[in-house]
Amino acid sequence: PNIEAALRDDLGKPAVEVLTGEVAVVAREIAAARRMLPRWTKPRRVGVPLFLWPAKAQVVPEPLGVVLIIAPWNYPLQLTLVPLIGALAAGNCAVVKPSELAPATSRLLAEQLPQYIADGSVQVIEGGPEQTTALLAEPFDHIFFTGNAAVGRLVMEAAAKHLTPVTLELGGKCPCLVDVKVDLDLVARRLTWAKFYNAGQTCIAPDYVLVHQAVESALLERLKRTITAFYGPDPTTSRDYGRIVNLRHFHRLTAWLRGGNGEVVCGGHADEATRYIAPTIVRNVPANAPVLTEEIFGPILPIVPVSDMTAAIEYVRSRPKPLALYLFSNDRALQRCVVAQTSSGSVVINHAVVQGVVPNLPFGGVGPSGTGAYHGKASFDTFSHYKSVLNKATWFDLSLAYPPYDDAKRKWLRRLV
């Protein structure tokens, strides 16, 4: 109940989204870490070249030390605790900085984490940019940051002063490709759910749709019907639809709806008092419009028709590498082509967003969408140093290795090495 209340205060998050997008993800990560930790921490034997025999070599994971985790506001529980699980599993101490834009959840974490982790290995620091700046001035052993690229650059710049390694979980545009050979009713259900979950405030939410022009109109009609089926004729009354986190983001999004970003097909309504923006679909969007050039992070979905999937792939390739890419198609050749010819943090075929709840799939970006990965074993790896250990026996010492090197020694050394 405390978690639900905090997330409702911060984001108007429905109870089901609290369960599925926050609590369940954290619980699954904890379960995976507890089950797999003996295997993850076990030293790994590696082979030794013949000329070093007799000897043994192994790779031993060890903690990095004290790590800093800077969390965002859109999933303030999940995106704080999931990296923390990896840090603790690897044996580190951690300083956790929740987002000040989700103050109720930040306070909940500050009050309750010490009750469950009472040995002092985790410290929660609340506050805004001033506190974050002060933390970044300290020489941590690793910094894990989730947020936008602008702040990510500042984090990397601060980390460089101490040569501190960083993991950056950023965002960007996440395209969705819809082929002509596909069940459009299924596409509409999965796309509507993925896009408008958490009112679109998900870093891996579909950011725009590149749809085959032959099925554009049919997809639009199905999307409109699905939005009504999910949230009713008036989504303001739906218990299953969230709100925008604050007025700054509300005004950013509504400014895009007022003009210059295409034709509103459905939605477009907004209420400042409750930070409500309706699930909105736009079409005929100019190529340089902000909704096609900037990360939306809200419930606005642009639809862009393309002549074929080759054109869609070229469209994606001509832009910065996305955090996630989605393809709806039953064409196996096209599926292989998209995976092989595009670069992104992840690819999901015939669904969207769900890759984030699979512990065994590393989650992370590439290029401008981030660096490094986490979830499951990848989290343990991120917060571990893999130390190489070589143990050379003393009962045998090959004299060939030592000078002076006569012709006979050189001959044998050539054979050995």
Short mmCIF file of C-alpha atoms in Angstrom, two decimals:
data_model
loop_
_atom_site.label_atom_id
_atom_site.label_comp_id
_atom_site.label_asym_id
_atom_site.label_seq_id
_atom_site.Cartn_x
_atom_site.Cartn_y
_atom_site.Cartn_z
CA PRO A 1 0.00 0.00 0.00
CA ASN A 2 2.82 2.47 0.75
CA ILE A 3 4.42 1.81 -2.63
CA GLU A 4 1.11 2.22 -4.47
CA ALA A 5 0.37 5.46 -2.65
CA ALA A 6 3.82 6.91 -3.39
CA LEU A 7 3.66 6.11 -7.09
CA ARG A 8 0.10 7.39 -7.32
CA ASP A 9 1.20 10.69 -5.78
CA ASP A 10 4.20 11.01 -8.09
CA LEU A 11 2.81 9.80 -11.42
CA GLY A 12 -0.86 8.97 -10.94
CA LYS A 13 0.29 5.43 -11.66
CA PRO A 14 -2.51 2.82 -11.73
CA ALA A 15 -2.25 -0.03 -9.22
CA VAL A 16 -1.81 -2.64 -11.96
CA GLU A 17 1.11 -0.68 -13.46
CA VAL A 18 2.68 -0.44 -10.00
CA LEU A 19 2.45 -4.21 -9.72
CA THR A 20 3.60 -5.13 -13.23
CA GLY A 21 6.05 -2.35 -14.03
CA GLU A 22 7.62 -1.75 -10.63
CA VAL A 23 7.13 -4.39 -7.93
CA ALA A 24 7.08 -7.53 -10.10
CA VAL A 25 10.20 -6.53 -12.02
CA VAL A 26 12.13 -5.95 -8.80
CA ALA A 27 10.88 -9.21 -7.25
CA ARG A 28 11.90 -11.15 -10.36
CA GLU A 29 15.40 -9.66 -10.32
CA ILE A 30 15.82 -10.52 -6.64
CA ALA A 31 14.69 -14.09 -7.25
CA ALA A 32 17.08 -14.50 -10.19
CA ALA A 33 20.02 -13.11 -8.21
CA ARG A 34 19.37 -15.34 -5.20
CA ARG A 35 19.06 -18.40 -7.39
CA MET A 36 22.07 -17.76 -9.61
CA LEU A 37 24.50 -16.03 -7.25
CA PRO A 38 26.54 -19.17 -6.40
CA ARG A 39 27.16 -19.69 -10.10
CA TRP A 40 27.93 -16.04 -10.81
CA THR A 41 30.48 -15.76 -8.00
CA LYS A 42 32.30 -19.01 -8.77
CA PRO A 43 35.84 -18.51 -10.16
CA ARG A 44 36.17 -19.58 -13.79
CA ARG A 45 39.13 -21.75 -14.83
CA VAL A 46 40.93 -20.87 -18.06
CA GLY A 47 43.60 -22.70 -20.03
CA VAL A 48 47.33 -22.04 -19.70
CA PRO A 49 49.81 -22.16 -22.63
CA LEU A 50 52.11 -25.16 -22.72
CA PHE A 51 55.28 -23.14 -22.12
CA LEU A 52 53.90 -21.98 -18.73
CA TRP A 53 53.08 -25.46 -17.46
CA PRO A 54 52.70 -26.44 -14.68
CA ALA A 55 50.32 -23.61 -13.71
CA LYS A 56 46.69 -22.85 -13.08
CA ALA A 57 44.75 -19.76 -14.20
CA GLN A 58 41.33 -18.51 -13.23
CA VAL A 59 39.14 -15.43 -13.41
CA VAL A 60 37.78 -14.32 -10.03
CA PRO A 61 34.93 -11.78 -9.71
CA GLU A 62 35.40 -9.18 -7.00
CA PRO A 63 33.40 -6.09 -5.96
CA LEU A 64 34.30 -2.74 -7.47
CA GLY A 65 33.93 -1.00 -4.10
CA VAL A 66 31.49 1.87 -3.50
CA VAL A 67 29.17 2.66 -6.40
CA LEU A 68 26.79 5.54 -7.10
CA ILE A 69 23.34 4.84 -8.55
CA ILE A 70 21.44 7.86 -9.91
CA ALA A 71 17.84 6.92 -10.66
CA PRO A 72 15.16 8.59 -12.84
CA TRP A 73 11.55 9.51 -12.09
CA ASN A 74 9.52 7.53 -14.62
CA TYR A 75 9.90 4.15 -12.89
CA PRO A 76 11.33 5.45 -9.63
CA LEU A 77 11.13 2.18 -7.71
CA GLN A 78 12.21 -0.27 -10.40
CA LEU A 79 15.01 1.84 -11.86
CA THR A 80 16.47 2.45 -8.41
CA LEU A 81 16.29 -1.06 -7.03
CA VAL A 82 17.14 -3.22 -10.06
CA PRO A 83 20.67 -1.79 -10.45
CA LEU A 84 21.02 -1.83 -6.66
CA ILE A 85 20.29 -5.57 -6.67
CA GLY A 86 23.19 -6.11 -9.07
CA ALA A 87 25.51 -3.89 -7.04
CA LEU A 88 24.77 -5.74 -3.81
CA ALA A 89 24.91 -9.16 -5.46
CA ALA A 90 28.43 -8.32 -6.63
CA GLY A 91 29.41 -7.35 -3.06
CA ASN A 92 29.54 -3.57 -3.34
CA CYS A 93 28.41 -0.78 -1.08
CA ALA A 94 26.14 1.75 -2.76
CA VAL A 95 25.03 5.35 -2.54
CA VAL A 96 21.57 5.71 -4.05
CA LYS A 97 20.25 9.02 -5.37
CA PRO A 98 16.50 8.76 -6.18
CA SER A 99 14.94 11.36 -8.45
CA GLU A 100 13.67 14.53 -6.81
CA LEU A 101 10.92 14.61 -9.47
CA ALA A 102 9.30 11.60 -7.78
CA PRO A 103 9.45 12.94 -4.19
CA ALA A 104 7.01 10.50 -2.59
CA THR A 105 8.91 7.47 -3.88
CA SER A 106 12.23 9.09 -2.99
CA ARG A 107 11.03 9.57 0.60
CA LEU A 108 9.73 5.99 0.72
CA LEU A 109 13.13 4.63 -0.36
CA ALA A 110 15.01 6.85 2.10
CA GLU A 111 12.82 5.72 4.98
CA GLN A 112 12.44 2.01 4.21
CA LEU A 113 15.67 0.84 2.56
CA PRO A 114 17.65 1.25 5.82
CA GLN A 115 15.08 -0.96 7.56
CA TYR A 116 15.84 -3.83 5.17
CA ILE A 117 19.55 -3.18 4.62
CA ALA A 118 20.65 -2.25 8.12
CA ASP A 119 24.40 -2.89 7.84
CA GLY A 120 25.16 0.54 6.39
CA SER A 121 26.17 -0.80 2.99
CA VAL A 122 23.48 1.32 1.30
CA GLN A 123 22.99 5.03 1.83
CA VAL A 124 20.11 6.97 0.27
CA ILE A 125 20.75 10.64 -0.51
CA GLU A 126 17.71 12.75 -1.34
CA GLY A 127 17.75 16.13 -3.03
CA GLY A 128 18.00 17.85 -6.38
CA PRO A 129 20.76 18.89 -8.79
CA GLU A 130 22.88 20.40 -6.01
CA GLN A 131 23.11 17.09 -4.16
CA THR A 132 23.71 15.18 -7.40
CA THR A 133 26.54 17.55 -8.35
CA ALA A 134 28.13 17.12 -4.93
CA LEU A 135 27.95 13.34 -5.23
CA LEU A 136 29.49 13.38 -8.70
CA ALA A 137 32.50 15.24 -7.31
CA GLU A 138 33.35 12.21 -5.16
CA PRO A 139 35.68 9.42 -6.39
CA PHE A 140 33.27 6.48 -6.65
CA ASP A 141 34.37 3.14 -8.06
CA HIS A 142 31.48 3.08 -10.56
CA ILE A 143 28.59 5.37 -11.51
CA PHE A 144 25.32 3.98 -12.81
CA PHE A 145 23.09 6.67 -14.32
CA THR A 146 19.64 6.37 -15.86
CA GLY A 147 18.23 9.48 -17.50
CA ASN A 148 18.51 11.72 -20.54
CA ALA A 149 21.54 12.27 -22.74
CA ALA A 150 22.10 15.87 -21.65
CA VAL A 151 22.58 14.90 -18.00
CA GLY A 152 24.43 11.77 -19.10
CA ARG A 153 27.12 13.97 -20.65
CA LEU A 154 27.52 15.83 -17.36
CA VAL A 155 27.81 12.54 -15.49
CA MET A 156 30.47 11.28 -17.86
CA GLU A 157 32.38 14.56 -17.65
CA ALA A 158 32.38 14.44 -13.84
CA ALA A 159 33.39 10.77 -13.82
CA ALA A 160 36.32 11.45 -16.16
CA LYS A 161 38.00 13.60 -13.52
CA HIS A 162 38.44 10.50 -11.33
CA LEU A 163 38.67 7.99 -14.22
CA THR A 164 35.50 6.45 -12.81
CA PRO A 165 33.82 3.93 -15.12
CA VAL A 166 30.18 4.67 -15.95
CA THR A 167 27.07 2.88 -17.09
CA LEU A 168 24.72 5.22 -18.94
CA GLU A 169 21.14 4.11 -19.51
CA LEU A 170 19.81 6.84 -21.79
CA GLY A 171 16.93 7.08 -24.23
CA GLY A 172 16.29 8.40 -27.71
CA LYS A 173 13.82 7.56 -30.44
CA CYS A 174 12.52 3.98 -30.40
CA PRO A 175 11.05 3.22 -33.83
CA CYS A 176 8.34 0.66 -34.54
CA LEU A 177 8.08 -0.90 -38.00
CA VAL A 178 4.73 -2.37 -39.14
CA ASP A 179 4.77 -4.57 -42.25
CA VAL A 180 1.86 -5.29 -44.57
CA LYS A 181 1.90 -8.99 -43.63
CA VAL A 182 0.66 -8.78 -40.06
CA ASP A 183 -2.45 -9.11 -37.87
CA LEU A 184 -3.40 -5.45 -37.43
CA ASP A 185 -5.75 -6.12 -34.53
CA LEU A 186 -2.88 -7.74 -32.64
CA VAL A 187 -0.55 -4.89 -33.58
CA ALA A 188 -3.06 -2.30 -32.33
CA ARG A 189 -3.48 -4.03 -28.97
CA ARG A 190 0.22 -4.52 -28.29
CA LEU A 191 1.26 -1.14 -29.65
CA THR A 192 -1.43 0.76 -27.71
CA TRP A 193 -0.51 -1.02 -24.48
CA ALA A 194 3.23 -0.43 -24.95
CA LYS A 195 2.94 3.21 -25.97
CA PHE A 196 0.43 4.45 -23.38
CA TYR A 197 1.61 2.38 -20.41
CA ASN A 198 2.74 4.88 -17.74
CA ALA A 199 1.24 7.61 -19.98
CA GLY A 200 4.05 7.07 -22.47
CA GLN A 201 6.77 7.91 -19.94
CA THR A 202 8.88 4.85 -20.70
CA CYS A 203 12.35 5.07 -22.24
CA ILE A 204 11.66 2.03 -24.44
CA ALA A 205 8.12 3.01 -25.44
CA PRO A 206 7.55 3.09 -29.22
CA ASP A 207 8.38 6.66 -30.23
CA TYR A 208 7.02 6.62 -33.77
CA VAL A 209 5.56 4.06 -36.18
CA LEU A 210 6.85 3.43 -39.68
CA VAL A 211 3.93 1.62 -41.29
CA HIS A 212 3.59 0.22 -44.79
CA GLN A 213 1.44 2.74 -46.66
CA ALA A 214 -0.92 -0.01 -47.82
CA VAL A 215 -2.14 -0.58 -44.25
CA GLU A 216 -1.76 2.90 -42.71
CA SER A 217 -5.48 3.77 -42.71
CA ALA A 218 -6.49 0.35 -41.41
CA LEU A 219 -3.94 0.56 -38.58
CA LEU A 220 -5.11 4.04 -37.59
CA GLU A 221 -8.72 2.88 -37.31
CA ARG A 222 -7.74 -0.09 -35.18
CA LEU A 223 -5.55 2.05 -32.92
CA LYS A 224 -8.43 4.47 -32.30
CA ARG A 225 -10.80 1.60 -31.47
CA THR A 226 -8.23 -0.02 -29.18
CA ILE A 227 -7.61 3.19 -27.23
CA THR A 228 -11.36 3.43 -26.59
CA ALA A 229 -11.51 -0.26 -25.61
CA PHE A 230 -8.62 0.13 -23.16
CA TYR A 231 -9.39 3.50 -21.57
CA GLY A 232 -13.04 4.20 -22.46
CA PRO A 233 -14.48 7.07 -24.50
CA ASP A 234 -13.09 9.50 -21.89
CA PRO A 235 -9.68 8.35 -20.61
CA THR A 236 -9.77 10.99 -17.84
CA THR A 237 -12.13 8.68 -15.98
CA SER A 238 -10.02 5.54 -16.52
CA ARG A 239 -8.40 3.97 -13.46
CA ASP A 240 -5.81 2.44 -15.76
CA TYR A 241 -4.27 5.56 -17.29
CA GLY A 242 -1.53 7.63 -15.64
CA ARG A 243 -0.57 11.29 -15.57
CA ILE A 244 2.43 13.40 -16.62
CA VAL A 245 5.04 13.71 -13.87
CA ASN A 246 5.13 17.53 -13.61
CA LEU A 247 4.03 20.76 -15.29
CA ARG A 248 7.36 21.28 -17.08
CA HIS A 249 6.95 18.03 -19.00
CA PHE A 250 3.21 18.70 -19.40
CA HIS A 251 3.89 22.05 -21.06
CA ARG A 252 6.61 20.57 -23.27
CA LEU A 253 4.19 17.96 -24.61
CA THR A 254 1.17 20.22 -25.02
CA ALA A 255 3.30 22.75 -26.91
CA TRP A 256 3.96 20.04 -29.47
CA LEU A 257 0.23 19.38 -29.78
CA ARG A 258 -0.64 23.01 -30.48
CA GLY A 259 0.88 23.11 -33.94
CA GLY A 260 3.58 22.12 -36.35
CA ASN A 261 3.57 18.44 -35.45
CA GLY A 262 1.02 17.05 -37.85
CA GLU A 263 -2.67 16.19 -37.82
CA VAL A 264 -4.22 14.85 -34.61
CA VAL A 265 -6.09 11.67 -35.51
CA CYS A 266 -7.36 11.01 -31.99
CA GLY A 267 -6.80 12.43 -28.53
CA GLY A 268 -4.98 15.72 -28.17
CA HIS A 269 -6.94 16.81 -25.10
CA ALA A 270 -5.10 18.02 -22.00
CA ASP A 271 -5.87 19.33 -18.51
CA GLU A 272 -3.19 21.27 -16.69
CA ALA A 273 -4.80 20.96 -13.26
CA THR A 274 -4.47 17.16 -13.27
CA ARG A 275 -1.45 16.94 -15.66
CA TYR A 276 -3.60 14.82 -17.98
CA ILE A 277 -2.80 14.36 -21.66
CA ALA A 278 -5.04 12.04 -23.64
CA PRO A 279 -3.62 9.10 -25.60
CA THR A 280 -2.86 10.90 -28.86
CA ILE A 281 -2.08 9.75 -32.39
CA VAL A 282 -0.79 12.14 -35.06
CA ARG A 283 -0.18 11.71 -38.79
CA ASN A 284 1.17 13.80 -41.70
CA VAL A 285 4.03 14.89 -39.47
CA PRO A 286 6.73 17.13 -41.01
CA ALA A 287 10.12 15.42 -41.11
CA ASN A 288 11.71 18.10 -38.91
CA ALA A 289 8.91 18.24 -36.34
CA PRO A 290 10.02 17.80 -32.69
CA VAL A 291 7.93 14.63 -32.29
CA LEU A 292 10.13 13.02 -34.96
CA THR A 293 13.46 14.50 -33.89
CA GLU A 294 13.28 14.58 -30.08
CA GLU A 295 12.45 11.89 -27.53
CA ILE A 296 8.73 12.26 -26.80
CA PHE A 297 8.46 10.61 -23.37
CA GLY A 298 4.71 11.11 -23.31
CA PRO A 299 1.43 9.81 -24.80
CA ILE A 300 1.91 11.09 -28.37
CA LEU A 301 2.39 8.56 -31.17
CA PRO A 302 3.34 9.78 -34.67
CA ILE A 303 2.42 7.55 -37.63
CA VAL A 304 4.72 7.75 -40.67
CA PRO A 305 3.79 5.83 -43.85
CA VAL A 306 6.59 4.27 -45.90
CA SER A 307 6.57 2.68 -49.34
CA ASP A 308 8.08 -0.58 -48.08
CA MET A 309 10.16 -2.03 -45.27
CA THR A 310 13.41 -1.30 -47.09
CA ALA A 311 12.55 2.39 -46.85
CA ALA A 312 11.69 1.91 -43.16
CA ILE A 313 15.07 0.31 -42.47
CA GLU A 314 16.88 3.14 -44.27
CA TYR A 315 14.88 5.67 -42.23
CA VAL A 316 16.06 4.04 -39.00
CA ARG A 317 19.66 3.71 -40.20
CA SER A 318 19.82 7.40 -41.10
CA ARG A 319 19.17 8.42 -37.50
CA PRO A 320 20.99 7.92 -34.17
CA LYS A 321 21.03 4.36 -32.86
CA PRO A 322 17.90 3.75 -30.74
CA LEU A 323 17.59 2.15 -27.34
CA ALA A 324 15.00 -0.27 -28.74
CA LEU A 325 13.57 -1.18 -32.13
CA TYR A 326 10.27 -2.96 -32.74
CA LEU A 327 9.10 -4.89 -35.77
CA PHE A 328 5.64 -6.29 -36.42
CA SER A 329 5.90 -8.78 -39.26
CA ASN A 330 5.47 -12.49 -39.93
CA ASP A 331 8.02 -12.39 -42.74
CA ARG A 332 11.01 -14.37 -41.42
CA ALA A 333 13.35 -12.92 -44.04
CA LEU A 334 12.37 -9.38 -43.02
CA GLN A 335 12.87 -10.24 -39.36
CA ARG A 336 16.40 -11.43 -40.05
CA CYS A 337 17.06 -8.39 -42.23
CA VAL A 338 16.00 -5.92 -39.54
CA VAL A 339 18.16 -7.63 -36.90
CA ALA A 340 21.18 -7.77 -39.23
CA GLN A 341 20.94 -4.34 -40.86
CA THR A 342 20.06 -2.10 -37.92
CA SER A 343 21.85 -1.28 -34.68
CA SER A 344 19.96 -0.74 -31.41
CA GLY A 345 20.09 -1.64 -27.76
CA SER A 346 17.48 -4.33 -28.30
CA VAL A 347 15.08 -5.64 -30.96
CA VAL A 348 11.62 -7.04 -30.24
CA ILE A 349 9.65 -8.82 -32.94
CA ASN A 350 5.84 -8.72 -32.80
CA HIS A 351 5.64 -6.98 -29.43
CA ALA A 352 7.09 -3.95 -27.64
CA VAL A 353 8.55 -2.96 -24.24
CA VAL A 354 8.43 -6.53 -22.86
CA GLN A 355 12.18 -7.10 -23.25
CA GLY A 356 12.66 -5.03 -20.10
CA VAL A 357 11.17 -7.70 -17.85
CA VAL A 358 13.37 -10.63 -18.98
CA PRO A 359 16.19 -10.96 -16.40
CA ASN A 360 18.37 -13.04 -18.71
CA LEU A 361 18.35 -10.39 -21.46
CA PRO A 362 20.93 -7.66 -20.88
CA PHE A 363 19.25 -4.26 -21.00
CA GLY A 364 21.15 -1.27 -22.34
CA GLY A 365 21.74 1.06 -25.23
CA VAL A 366 24.36 1.61 -27.90
CA GLY A 367 25.98 4.84 -29.03
CA PRO A 368 23.83 7.85 -28.05
CA SER A 369 21.23 5.60 -26.39
CA GLY A 370 23.66 4.50 -23.70
CA THR A 371 26.67 2.45 -22.76
CA GLY A 372 26.79 -0.71 -20.68
CA ALA A 373 23.99 -3.06 -19.70
CA TYR A 374 22.28 -4.59 -16.69
CA HIS A 375 19.53 -7.03 -15.57
CA GLY A 376 20.31 -10.49 -14.26
CA LYS A 377 23.87 -11.66 -14.87
CA ALA A 378 24.61 -8.45 -16.78
CA SER A 379 23.99 -6.46 -13.58
CA PHE A 380 26.44 -8.64 -11.67
CA ASP A 381 29.01 -8.19 -14.44
CA THR A 382 28.52 -4.41 -14.52
CA PHE A 383 29.32 -4.07 -10.82
CA SER A 384 32.17 -6.61 -10.74
CA HIS A 385 35.85 -6.56 -11.60
CA TYR A 386 36.97 -9.85 -13.13
CA LYS A 387 40.43 -10.35 -11.67
CA SER A 388 42.89 -12.61 -13.47
CA VAL A 389 44.81 -14.98 -11.17
CA LEU A 390 47.75 -17.13 -12.33
CA ASN A 391 49.30 -19.66 -9.94
CA LYS A 392 52.61 -21.06 -11.16
CA ALA A 393 53.96 -24.23 -9.58
CA THR A 394 57.34 -24.12 -7.84
CA TRP A 395 58.30 -27.78 -8.12
CA PHE A 396 59.37 -27.38 -11.76
CA ASP A 397 61.24 -24.47 -13.34
CA LEU A 398 62.05 -24.57 -17.05
CA SER A 399 65.65 -23.40 -17.53
CA LEU A 400 64.97 -22.66 -21.21
CA ALA A 401 63.21 -19.46 -20.13
CA TYR A 402 66.36 -17.88 -18.71
CA PRO A 403 69.43 -16.42 -20.42
CA PRO A 404 71.95 -16.94 -21.74
CA TYR A 405 70.12 -18.09 -24.92
CA ASP A 406 72.28 -20.39 -26.98
CA ASP A 407 71.22 -21.98 -30.26
CA ALA A 408 69.72 -25.05 -28.56
CA LYS A 409 67.56 -22.91 -26.24
CA ARG A 410 66.37 -20.75 -29.12
CA LYS A 411 65.42 -23.85 -31.09
CA TRP A 412 63.31 -25.27 -28.24
CA LEU A 413 61.74 -21.91 -27.43
CA ARG A 414 60.54 -21.56 -31.01
CA ARG A 415 58.81 -24.94 -30.71
CA LEU A 416 57.20 -24.04 -27.38
CA VAL A 417 55.94 -20.56 -28.19
#
